[in-house]
Coordinates of C-alpha atoms in Angstrom, one line a residue:
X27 CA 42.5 -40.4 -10.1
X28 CA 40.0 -41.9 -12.5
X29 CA 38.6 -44.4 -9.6
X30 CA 38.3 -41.6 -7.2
X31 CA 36.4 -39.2 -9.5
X32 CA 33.8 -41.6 -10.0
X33 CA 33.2 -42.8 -6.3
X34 CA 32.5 -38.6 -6.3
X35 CA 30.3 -38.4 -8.9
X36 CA 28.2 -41.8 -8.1
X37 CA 28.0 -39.7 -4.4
X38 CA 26.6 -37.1 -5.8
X39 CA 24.0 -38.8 -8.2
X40 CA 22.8 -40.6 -5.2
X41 CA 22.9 -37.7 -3.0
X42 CA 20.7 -35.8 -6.0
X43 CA 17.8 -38.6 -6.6
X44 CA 17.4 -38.8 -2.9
X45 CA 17.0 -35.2 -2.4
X46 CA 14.7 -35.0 -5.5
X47 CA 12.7 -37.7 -4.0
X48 CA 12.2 -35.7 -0.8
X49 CA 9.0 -35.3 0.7
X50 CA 8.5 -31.3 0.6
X51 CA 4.7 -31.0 2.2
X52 CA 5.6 -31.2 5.7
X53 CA 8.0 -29.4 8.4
X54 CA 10.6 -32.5 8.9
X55 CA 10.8 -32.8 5.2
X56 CA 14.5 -34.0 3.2
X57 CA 16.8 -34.7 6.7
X58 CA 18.7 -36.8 4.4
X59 CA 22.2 -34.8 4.3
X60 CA 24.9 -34.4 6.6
X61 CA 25.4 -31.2 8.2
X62 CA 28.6 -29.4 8.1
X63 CA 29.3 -26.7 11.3
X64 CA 32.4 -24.2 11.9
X65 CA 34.1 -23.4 15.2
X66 CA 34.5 -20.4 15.7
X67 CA 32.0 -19.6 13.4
X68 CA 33.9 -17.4 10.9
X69 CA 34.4 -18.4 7.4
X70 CA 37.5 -15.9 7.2
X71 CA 40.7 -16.0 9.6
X72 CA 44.1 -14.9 9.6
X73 CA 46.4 -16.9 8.3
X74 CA 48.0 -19.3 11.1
X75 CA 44.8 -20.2 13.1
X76 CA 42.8 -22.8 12.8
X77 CA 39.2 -24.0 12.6
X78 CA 37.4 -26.7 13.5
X79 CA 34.4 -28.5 11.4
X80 CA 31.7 -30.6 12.9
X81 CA 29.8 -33.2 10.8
X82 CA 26.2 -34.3 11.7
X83 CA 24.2 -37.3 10.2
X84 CA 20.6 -38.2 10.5
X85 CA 20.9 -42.1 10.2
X86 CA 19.2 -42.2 7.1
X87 CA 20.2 -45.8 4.6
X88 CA 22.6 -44.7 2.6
X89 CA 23.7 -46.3 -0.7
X90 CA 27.3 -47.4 1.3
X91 CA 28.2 -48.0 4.9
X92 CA 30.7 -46.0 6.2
X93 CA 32.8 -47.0 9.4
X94 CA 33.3 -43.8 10.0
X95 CA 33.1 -39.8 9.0
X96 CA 34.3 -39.4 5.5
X97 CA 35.8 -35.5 4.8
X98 CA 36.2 -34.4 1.2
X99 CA 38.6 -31.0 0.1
X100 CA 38.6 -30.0 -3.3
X101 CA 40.4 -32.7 -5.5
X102 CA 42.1 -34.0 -2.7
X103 CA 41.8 -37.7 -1.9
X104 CA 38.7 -38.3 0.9
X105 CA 39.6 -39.1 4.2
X106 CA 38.0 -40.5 7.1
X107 CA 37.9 -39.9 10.6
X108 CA 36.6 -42.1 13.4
X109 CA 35.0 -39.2 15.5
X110 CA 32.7 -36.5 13.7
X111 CA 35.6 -33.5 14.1
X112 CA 38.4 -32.0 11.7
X113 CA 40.6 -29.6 12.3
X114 CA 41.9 -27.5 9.5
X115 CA 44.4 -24.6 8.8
X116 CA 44.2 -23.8 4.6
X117 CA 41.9 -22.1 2.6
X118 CA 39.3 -24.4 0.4
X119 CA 36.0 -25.9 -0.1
X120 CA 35.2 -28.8 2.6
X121 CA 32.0 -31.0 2.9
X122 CA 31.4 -34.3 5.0
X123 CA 29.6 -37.2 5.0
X124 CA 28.2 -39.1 8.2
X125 CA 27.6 -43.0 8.5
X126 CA 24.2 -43.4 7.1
X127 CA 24.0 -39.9 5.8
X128 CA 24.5 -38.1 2.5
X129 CA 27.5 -35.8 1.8
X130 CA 27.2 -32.1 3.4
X131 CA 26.8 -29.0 1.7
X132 CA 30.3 -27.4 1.2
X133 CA 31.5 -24.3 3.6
X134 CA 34.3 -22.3 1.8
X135 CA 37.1 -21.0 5.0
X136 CA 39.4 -18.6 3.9
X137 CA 43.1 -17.7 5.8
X138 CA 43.7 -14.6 4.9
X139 CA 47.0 -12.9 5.0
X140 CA 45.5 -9.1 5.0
X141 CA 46.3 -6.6 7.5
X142 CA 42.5 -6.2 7.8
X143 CA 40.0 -9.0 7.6
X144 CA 35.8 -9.1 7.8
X145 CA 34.6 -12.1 9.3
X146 CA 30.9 -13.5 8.7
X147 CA 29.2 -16.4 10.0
X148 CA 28.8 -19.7 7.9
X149 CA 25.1 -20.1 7.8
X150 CA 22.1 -17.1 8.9
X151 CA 19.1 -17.6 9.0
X152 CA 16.1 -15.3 9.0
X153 CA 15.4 -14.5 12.8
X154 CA 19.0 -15.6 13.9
X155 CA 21.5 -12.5 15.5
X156 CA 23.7 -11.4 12.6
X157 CA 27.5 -10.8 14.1
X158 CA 30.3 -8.9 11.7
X159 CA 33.3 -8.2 13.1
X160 CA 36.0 -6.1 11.6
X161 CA 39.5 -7.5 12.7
X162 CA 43.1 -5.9 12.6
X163 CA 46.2 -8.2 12.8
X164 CA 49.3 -6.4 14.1
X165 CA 50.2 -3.8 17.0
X166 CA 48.2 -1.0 15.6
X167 CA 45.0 -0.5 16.8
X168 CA 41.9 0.4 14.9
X169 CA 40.6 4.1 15.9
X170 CA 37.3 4.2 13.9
X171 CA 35.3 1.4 12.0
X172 CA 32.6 1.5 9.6
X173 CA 30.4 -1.1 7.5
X174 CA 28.8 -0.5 4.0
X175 CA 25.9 -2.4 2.8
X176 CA 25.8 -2.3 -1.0
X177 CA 28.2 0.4 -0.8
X178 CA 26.1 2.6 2.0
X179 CA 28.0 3.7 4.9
X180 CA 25.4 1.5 7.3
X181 CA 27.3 1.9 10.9
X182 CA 30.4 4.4 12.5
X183 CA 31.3 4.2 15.6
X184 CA 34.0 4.4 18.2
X185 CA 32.3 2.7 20.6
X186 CA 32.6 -1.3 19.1
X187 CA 34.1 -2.9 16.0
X188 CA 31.3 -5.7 15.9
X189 CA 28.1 -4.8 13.4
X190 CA 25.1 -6.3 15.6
X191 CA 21.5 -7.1 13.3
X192 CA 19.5 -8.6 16.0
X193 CA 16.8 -10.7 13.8
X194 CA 18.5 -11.0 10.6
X195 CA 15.5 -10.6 7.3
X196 CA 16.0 -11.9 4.3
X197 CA 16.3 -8.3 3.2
X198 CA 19.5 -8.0 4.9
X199 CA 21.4 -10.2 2.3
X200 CA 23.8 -8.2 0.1
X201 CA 27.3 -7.4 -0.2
X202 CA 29.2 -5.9 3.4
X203 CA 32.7 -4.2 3.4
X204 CA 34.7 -3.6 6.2
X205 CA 36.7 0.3 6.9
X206 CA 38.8 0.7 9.5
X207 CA 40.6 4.1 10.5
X208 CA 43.5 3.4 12.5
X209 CA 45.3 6.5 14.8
X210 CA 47.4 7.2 12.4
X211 CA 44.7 8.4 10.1
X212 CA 45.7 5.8 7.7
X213 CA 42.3 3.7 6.0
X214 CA 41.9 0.4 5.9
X215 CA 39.8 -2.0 3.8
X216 CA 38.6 -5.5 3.2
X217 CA 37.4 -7.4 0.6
X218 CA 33.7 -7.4 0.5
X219 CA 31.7 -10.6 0.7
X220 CA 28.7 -11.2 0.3
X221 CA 26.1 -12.5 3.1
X222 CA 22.6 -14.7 1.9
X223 CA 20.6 -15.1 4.5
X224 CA 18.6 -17.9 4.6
X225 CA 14.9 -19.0 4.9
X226 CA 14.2 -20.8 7.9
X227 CA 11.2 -22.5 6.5
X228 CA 10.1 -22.3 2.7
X229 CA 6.6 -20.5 2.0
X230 CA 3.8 -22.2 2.4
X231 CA 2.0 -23.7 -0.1
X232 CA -1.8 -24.6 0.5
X233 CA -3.1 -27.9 -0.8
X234 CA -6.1 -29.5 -1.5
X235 CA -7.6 -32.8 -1.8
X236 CA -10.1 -31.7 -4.6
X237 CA -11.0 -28.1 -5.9
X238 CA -13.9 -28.6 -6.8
X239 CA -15.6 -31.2 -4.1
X240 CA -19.6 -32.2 -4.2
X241 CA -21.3 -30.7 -1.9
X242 CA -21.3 -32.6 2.1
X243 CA -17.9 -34.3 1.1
X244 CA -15.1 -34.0 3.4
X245 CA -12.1 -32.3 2.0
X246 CA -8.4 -31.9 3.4
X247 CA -6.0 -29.1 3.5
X248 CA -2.3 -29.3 3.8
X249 CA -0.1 -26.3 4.6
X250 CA 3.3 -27.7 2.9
X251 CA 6.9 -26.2 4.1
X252 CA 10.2 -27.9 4.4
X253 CA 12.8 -26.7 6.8
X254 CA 16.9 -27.0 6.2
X255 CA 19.0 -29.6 7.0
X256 CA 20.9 -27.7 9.8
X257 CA 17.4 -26.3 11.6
X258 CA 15.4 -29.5 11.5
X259 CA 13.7 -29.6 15.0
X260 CA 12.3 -26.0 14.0
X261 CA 8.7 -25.6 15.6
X262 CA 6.5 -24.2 13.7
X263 CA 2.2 -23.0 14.0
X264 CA 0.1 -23.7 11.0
X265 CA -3.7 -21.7 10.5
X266 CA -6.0 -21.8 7.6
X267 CA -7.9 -18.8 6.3
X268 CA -11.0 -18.0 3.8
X269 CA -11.6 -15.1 1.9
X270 CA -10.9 -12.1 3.9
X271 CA -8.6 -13.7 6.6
X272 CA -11.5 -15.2 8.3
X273 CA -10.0 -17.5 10.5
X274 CA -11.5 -21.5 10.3
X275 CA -8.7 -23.2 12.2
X276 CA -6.7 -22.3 15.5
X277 CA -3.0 -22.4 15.3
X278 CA -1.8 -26.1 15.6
X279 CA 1.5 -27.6 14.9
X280 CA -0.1 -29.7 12.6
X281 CA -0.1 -29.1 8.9
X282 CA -3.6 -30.6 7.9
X283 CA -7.0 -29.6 8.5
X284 CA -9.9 -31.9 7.3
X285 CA -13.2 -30.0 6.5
X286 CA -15.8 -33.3 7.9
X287 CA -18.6 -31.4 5.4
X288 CA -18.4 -28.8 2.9
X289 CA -21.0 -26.8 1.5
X290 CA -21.5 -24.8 -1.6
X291 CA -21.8 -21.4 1.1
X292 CA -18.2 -22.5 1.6
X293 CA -16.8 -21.8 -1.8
X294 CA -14.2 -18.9 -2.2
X295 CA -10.1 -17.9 -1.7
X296 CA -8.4 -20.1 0.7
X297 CA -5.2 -19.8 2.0
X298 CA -2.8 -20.8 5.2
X299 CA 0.1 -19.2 7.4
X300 CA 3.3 -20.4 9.4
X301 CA 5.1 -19.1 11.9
X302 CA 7.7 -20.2 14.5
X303 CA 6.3 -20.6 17.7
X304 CA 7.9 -17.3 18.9
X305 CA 6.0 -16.0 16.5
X306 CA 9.2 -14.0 15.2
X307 CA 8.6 -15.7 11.4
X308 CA 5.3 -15.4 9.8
X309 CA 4.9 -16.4 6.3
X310 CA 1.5 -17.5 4.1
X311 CA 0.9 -19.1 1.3
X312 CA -0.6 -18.1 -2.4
X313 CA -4.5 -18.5 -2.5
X314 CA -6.3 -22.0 -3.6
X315 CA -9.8 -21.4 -5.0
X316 CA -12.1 -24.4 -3.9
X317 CA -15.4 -24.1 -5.6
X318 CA -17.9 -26.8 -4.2
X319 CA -20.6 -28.8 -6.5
X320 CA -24.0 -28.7 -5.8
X321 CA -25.9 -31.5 -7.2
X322 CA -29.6 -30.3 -8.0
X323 CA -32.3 -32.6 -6.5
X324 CA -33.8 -35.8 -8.8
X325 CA -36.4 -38.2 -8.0
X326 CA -38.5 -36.6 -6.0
X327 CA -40.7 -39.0 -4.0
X328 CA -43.7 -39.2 -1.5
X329 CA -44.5 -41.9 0.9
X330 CA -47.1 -42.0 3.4
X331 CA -46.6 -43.8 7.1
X332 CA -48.7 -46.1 7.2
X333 CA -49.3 -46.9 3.5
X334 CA -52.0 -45.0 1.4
X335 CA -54.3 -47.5 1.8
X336 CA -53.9 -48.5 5.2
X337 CA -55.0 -44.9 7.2
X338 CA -57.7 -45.2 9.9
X339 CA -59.3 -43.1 11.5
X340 CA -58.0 -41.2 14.3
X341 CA -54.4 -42.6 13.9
X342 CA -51.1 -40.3 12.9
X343 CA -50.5 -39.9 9.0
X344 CA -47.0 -38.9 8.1
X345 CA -46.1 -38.0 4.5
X346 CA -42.5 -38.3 3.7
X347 CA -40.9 -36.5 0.8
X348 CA -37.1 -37.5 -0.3
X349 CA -35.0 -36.8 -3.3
X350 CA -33.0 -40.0 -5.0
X351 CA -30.2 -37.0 -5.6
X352 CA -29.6 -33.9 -4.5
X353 CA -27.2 -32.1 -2.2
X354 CA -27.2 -28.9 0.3
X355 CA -30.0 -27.2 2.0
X356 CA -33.5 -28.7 0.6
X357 CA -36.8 -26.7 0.8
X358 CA -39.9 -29.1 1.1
X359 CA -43.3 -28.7 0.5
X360 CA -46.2 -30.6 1.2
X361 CA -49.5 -30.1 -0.9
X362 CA -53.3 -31.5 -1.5
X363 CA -54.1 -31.8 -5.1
X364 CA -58.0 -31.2 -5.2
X365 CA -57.7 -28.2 -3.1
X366 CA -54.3 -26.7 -3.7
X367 CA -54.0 -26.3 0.2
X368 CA -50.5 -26.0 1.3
X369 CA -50.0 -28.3 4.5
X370 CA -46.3 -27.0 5.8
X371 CA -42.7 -26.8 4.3
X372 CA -39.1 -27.5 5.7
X373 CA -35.6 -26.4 5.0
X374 CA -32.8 -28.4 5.6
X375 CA -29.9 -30.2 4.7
X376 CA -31.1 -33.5 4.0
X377 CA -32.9 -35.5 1.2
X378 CA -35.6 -36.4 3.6
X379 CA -37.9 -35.1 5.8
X380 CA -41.5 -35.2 7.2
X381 CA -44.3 -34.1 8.1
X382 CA -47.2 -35.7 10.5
X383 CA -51.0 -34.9 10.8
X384 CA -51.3 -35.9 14.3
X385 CA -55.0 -37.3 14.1
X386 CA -56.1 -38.3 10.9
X387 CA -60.1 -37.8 9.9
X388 CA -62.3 -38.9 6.9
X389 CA -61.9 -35.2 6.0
X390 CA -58.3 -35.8 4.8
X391 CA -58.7 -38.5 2.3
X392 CA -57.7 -37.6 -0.7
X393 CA -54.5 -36.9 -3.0
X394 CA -51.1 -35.5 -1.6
X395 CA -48.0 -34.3 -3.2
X396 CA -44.7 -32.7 -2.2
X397 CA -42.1 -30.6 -3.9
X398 CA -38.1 -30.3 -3.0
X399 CA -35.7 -27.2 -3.8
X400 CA -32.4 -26.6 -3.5
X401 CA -31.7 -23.6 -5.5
X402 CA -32.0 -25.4 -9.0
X403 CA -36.1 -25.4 -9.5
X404 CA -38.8 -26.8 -7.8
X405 CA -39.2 -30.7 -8.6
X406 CA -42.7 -32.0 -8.1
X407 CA -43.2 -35.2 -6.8
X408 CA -46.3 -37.7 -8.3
X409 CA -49.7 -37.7 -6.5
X410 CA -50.7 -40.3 -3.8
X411 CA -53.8 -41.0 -2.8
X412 CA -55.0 -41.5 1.3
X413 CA -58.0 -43.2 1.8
X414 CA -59.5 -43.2 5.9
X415 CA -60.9 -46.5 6.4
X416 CA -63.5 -45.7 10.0
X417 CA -63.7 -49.0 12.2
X418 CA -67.3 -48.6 13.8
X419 CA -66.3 -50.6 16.2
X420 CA -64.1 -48.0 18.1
X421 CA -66.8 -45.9 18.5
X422 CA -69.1 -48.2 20.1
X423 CA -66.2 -49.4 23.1
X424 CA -65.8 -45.4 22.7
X425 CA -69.9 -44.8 23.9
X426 CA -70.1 -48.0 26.4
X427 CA -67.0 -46.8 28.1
X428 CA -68.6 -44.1 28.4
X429 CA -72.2 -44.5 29.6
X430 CA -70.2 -47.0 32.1
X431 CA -68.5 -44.3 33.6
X432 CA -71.5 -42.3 33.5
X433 CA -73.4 -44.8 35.4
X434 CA -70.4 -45.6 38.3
X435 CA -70.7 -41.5 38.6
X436 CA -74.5 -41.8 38.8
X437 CA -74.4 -44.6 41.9
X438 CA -71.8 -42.3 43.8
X439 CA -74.5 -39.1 43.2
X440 CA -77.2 -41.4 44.4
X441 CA -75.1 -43.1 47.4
X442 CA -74.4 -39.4 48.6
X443 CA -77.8 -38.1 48.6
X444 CA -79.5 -41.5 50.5
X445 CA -76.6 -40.2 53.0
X446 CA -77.4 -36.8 53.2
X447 CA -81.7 -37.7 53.2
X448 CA -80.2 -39.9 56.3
X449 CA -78.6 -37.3 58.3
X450 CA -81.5 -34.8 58.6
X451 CA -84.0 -34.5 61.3
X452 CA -87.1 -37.2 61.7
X453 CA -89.9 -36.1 59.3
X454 CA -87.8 -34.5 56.9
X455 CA -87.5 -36.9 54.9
X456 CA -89.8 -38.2 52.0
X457 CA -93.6 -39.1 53.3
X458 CA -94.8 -42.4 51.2
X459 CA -95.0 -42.5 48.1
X460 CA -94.6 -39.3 47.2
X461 CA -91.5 -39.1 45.3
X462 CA -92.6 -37.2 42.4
X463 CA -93.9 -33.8 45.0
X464 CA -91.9 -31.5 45.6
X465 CA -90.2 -31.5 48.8
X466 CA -90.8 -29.8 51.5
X467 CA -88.1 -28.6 53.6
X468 CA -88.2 -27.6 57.6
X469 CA -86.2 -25.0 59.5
X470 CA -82.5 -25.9 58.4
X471 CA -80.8 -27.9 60.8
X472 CA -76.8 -27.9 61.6
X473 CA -75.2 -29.1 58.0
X474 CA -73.3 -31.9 57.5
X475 CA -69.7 -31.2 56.0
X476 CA -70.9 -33.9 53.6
X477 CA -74.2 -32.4 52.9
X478 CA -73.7 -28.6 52.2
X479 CA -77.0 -28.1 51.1
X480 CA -80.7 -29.3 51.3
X481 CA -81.5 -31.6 47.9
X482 CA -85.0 -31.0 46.4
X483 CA -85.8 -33.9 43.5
X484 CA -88.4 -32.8 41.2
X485 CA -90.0 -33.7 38.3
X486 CA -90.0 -31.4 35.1
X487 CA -92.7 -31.6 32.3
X488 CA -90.1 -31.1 29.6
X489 CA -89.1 -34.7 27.2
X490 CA -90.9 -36.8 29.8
X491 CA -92.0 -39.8 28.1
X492 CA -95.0 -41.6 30.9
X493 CA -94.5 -44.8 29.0
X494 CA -90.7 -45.2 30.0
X495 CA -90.9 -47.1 33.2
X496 CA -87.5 -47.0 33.8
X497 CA -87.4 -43.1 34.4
X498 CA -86.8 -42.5 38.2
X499 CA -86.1 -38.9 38.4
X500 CA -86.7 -36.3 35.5
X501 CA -84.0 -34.0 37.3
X502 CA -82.4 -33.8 40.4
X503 CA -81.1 -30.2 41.9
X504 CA -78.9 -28.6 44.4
X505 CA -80.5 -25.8 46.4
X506 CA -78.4 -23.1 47.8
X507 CA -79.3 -21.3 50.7
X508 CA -80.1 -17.4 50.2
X509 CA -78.8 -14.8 52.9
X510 CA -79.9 -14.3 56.5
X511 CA -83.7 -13.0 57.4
X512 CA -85.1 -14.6 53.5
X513 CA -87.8 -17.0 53.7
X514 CA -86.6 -20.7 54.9
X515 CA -88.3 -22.2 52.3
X516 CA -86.5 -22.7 49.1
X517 CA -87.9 -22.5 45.5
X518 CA -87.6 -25.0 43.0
X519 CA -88.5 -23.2 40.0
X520 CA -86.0 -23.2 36.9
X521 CA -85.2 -19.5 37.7
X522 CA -83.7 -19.5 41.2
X523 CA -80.3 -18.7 40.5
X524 CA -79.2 -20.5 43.3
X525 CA -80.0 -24.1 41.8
X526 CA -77.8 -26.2 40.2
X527 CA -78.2 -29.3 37.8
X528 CA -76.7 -32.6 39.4
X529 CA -78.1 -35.2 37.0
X530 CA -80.6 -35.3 34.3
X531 CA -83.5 -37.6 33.4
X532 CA -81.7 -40.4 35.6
X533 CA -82.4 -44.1 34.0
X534 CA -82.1 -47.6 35.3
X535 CA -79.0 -49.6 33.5
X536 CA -80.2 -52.9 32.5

């Protein structure tokens, strides 16, 4: 006797540290017991029939292997079966243990003797079908049944003896009591028992990596719930809420959600929900109150691209400001010091930006500053000064480039009008050596699509310098024709608004 009420209580002290030990934050949590079922599922029957109990492991390492299903009954001596069934006919507390598993929870069956009995399921749930049925052993036949609840007449009717709850709550727990009125007149009643429905999953609880994370950390939330032993595959939806049920997750059968950045705008109530997928169960946890850390900025620092001293003129200055420390959104600023000018300012979560002066002049020289903000104060950094260092050199490729062009554009002016002077009639061309008269033009000829108008060179008495013998032409013009019946000879005064200005005061390249 002494040998078998240890084995018991070392069963139980094992069975107790490993539940303790359980893992609670997720929905497979503590699958460590066996699981003890009833068929039929009544917990009271008459006296005479017979029930049979069903054990269930989950494989889990146990302190001792078993060979096979061990059945425990009050202070009777365990026994052990090689299948997982046991059929039983008297009144008592059984549990069972399955190879690898822990010891069940105990199921009490009672065979009753009573003319009138009410039989309840061994386990509910919240969401499962509550079934009580009111049974009468004997000839006699029941007329008119009723159930109480807590002593309240619940349900009367002729019609079925069975009391049907369709999605049992956790409300409906309490004490029920059978009446039956049999043709006779003559009332009948049972003992009452009382009925506990169960939680299918436990409430949530939200947790949190840190409650009071710096600023652009990650952070992780976990929705924790644990299901029982007997409903393990149990599918449940998790969501995350903020404040005011605003919604920052979709429903996911997983319990975690990791926040990749969190900002100080993100502080406030947080809180999560489960449900079963059916969506019949909906249950949500207490509020967690995650305050973020912003860290003001430090070190405030301004560097110019390229260096200070190392600007030329006409390249691209950028002046980058950054902040050793500081977290969240950061207002820049970007200053002169001798005239206070403000040159631009960003906003934006980093501790660094920029900002570029796209051509760079001896104008800008001088000393620069920037300032950073992020809610705490403005932080000023230290003056730098830019000094523009001009390369002559550029400038004079700059000018020969560009009297080179000028004088390729001044041969193809040139080539064109030796072509056009070519295509007119005999005799209109220039007589001798007189170049520097004005020309005198004939009836107009057909026009060349080349030459769209006569070309009159003359020589203008305005910066002409005599002793510049390279000077071929002071100016050449364009003439355009005037409308039908005017004179055919065209003027070459300044103030014909029909004259244009090709090239002037055209000199030889040496």
């Amino acid at each position: 006797m002494l040998l078998r009420m240890l084995e018991e209580a070392s069963v139980l002290l094992w069975a107790s540290l490993l539940v303790l030990a359980a893992p609670v934050s997720g929905p497979l949590a503590a699958v460590y017991k066996s699981v003890i079922s009833v068929q039929p599922p009544w917990t009271t029957v008459f006296r005479g029939e017979r029930v049979n109990l069903t054990c269930s492991g989950f494989h889990f390492y146990a302190q001792e292997k078993l060979q096979g299903y061990r059945w425990f009954s009050g202070k009777a001596r365990p026994r052990e079966t090689p299948g997982n069934t046991l059929e039983v006919r008297d009144s008592g507390q059984y549990r069972c243990q399955a190879p690898g598993s822990l010891p069940s929870n105990p199921v009490h069956l009672i065979f009753s003797s009573a003319s009138l009995i009410l039989q309840a399921p061994y386990s509910v749930f919240e969401g499962d079908e509550l079934v009580l049925r009111c049974q009468k052993r004997g000839r006699e036949k029941l007329a008119v049944v009723k159930y109480t609840w807590n002593r309240k007449i619940i349900s009367g009717t002729d019609e079925s003896f069975d009391l049907l709850i369709p999605k049992a709550s956790l409300n409906n727990s309490g004490c029920y009591q059978c009446v039956g009125f049999l043709e006779n007149a003559y009332v009948l009643k049972t003992s009452q028992i009382n009925i506990q429905i169960q939680e299918l999953f436990s409430r949530p609880k939200l947790e949190v990596t840190d409650s009071q994370p710096i600023e652009g950390k990650p952070v992780n939330l976990s929705c924790g719930t644990q299901l029982p032993l007997e409903r393990p595959d149990t599918r449940l939806h998790f969501v995350f809420f903020r404040d005011n049920g605003v919604m920052i997750s979709n429903r996911s059968g997983s319990p975690d959600l990791q926040i990749t950045a969190i900002w100080r705008e993100d502080s406030g109530s947080y809180w999560c929900g489960a449900e079963t997928v059916t969506g019949g169960i909906h249950k949500r946890s207490l509020p967690l109150q995650i305050d973020v850390q912003r860290i003001p900025v430090s070190g405030v620092l301004l560097e110019t691209q390229p260096q200070e001293d190392q600007v030329v003129e006409g390249e691209t200055l950028v002046l980058v400001c950054s902040v050793a420390k500081g977290t969240g959104n950061t207002t820049f600023s970007w200053h002169r010091e001798d005239t206070r000018e403000s040159l631009g300012q960003k906003s934006q979560r980093s501790q660094k930006a920029e900002l570029e002066i796209p051509v760079i002049g001896e104008s800008h020289a001088g000393r620069y500053y920037c300032t950073a903000d992020n809610g705490y104060g403005l932080i000023q950094s230290q003056a730098v000064n830019v000094t523009v260092r001009s390369i002559p050199g550029i400038k004079r490729s700059l000018v020969a480039g560009g009297t080179t062009g000028g004088s390729l554009s001044i041969l193809l002016a040139v080539a064109l009008l030796f072509y056009c002077w070519h295509q007119r009639k005999p005799g209109d061309g220039f007589q001798g050596d007189i170049i520097r008269r004005p020309l005198t033009v004939g009836p107009p000829g057909p026009f060349n699509p080349m030459c769209p108008a006569p070309v009159e060179l003359q020589q203008l008495y305005i910066n002409v310098h005599p002793r510049e013998r390279d000077l071929v032409y002071s100016e050449i013009q364009i003439s355009q024709p005037g409308a039908e019946g005017e004179a055919n000879t065209f003027r070459t005064s300044l103030e014909n608004q029909h004259v244009s200005v090709v090239y002037s005061e055209v000199k030889t390249q040496l």
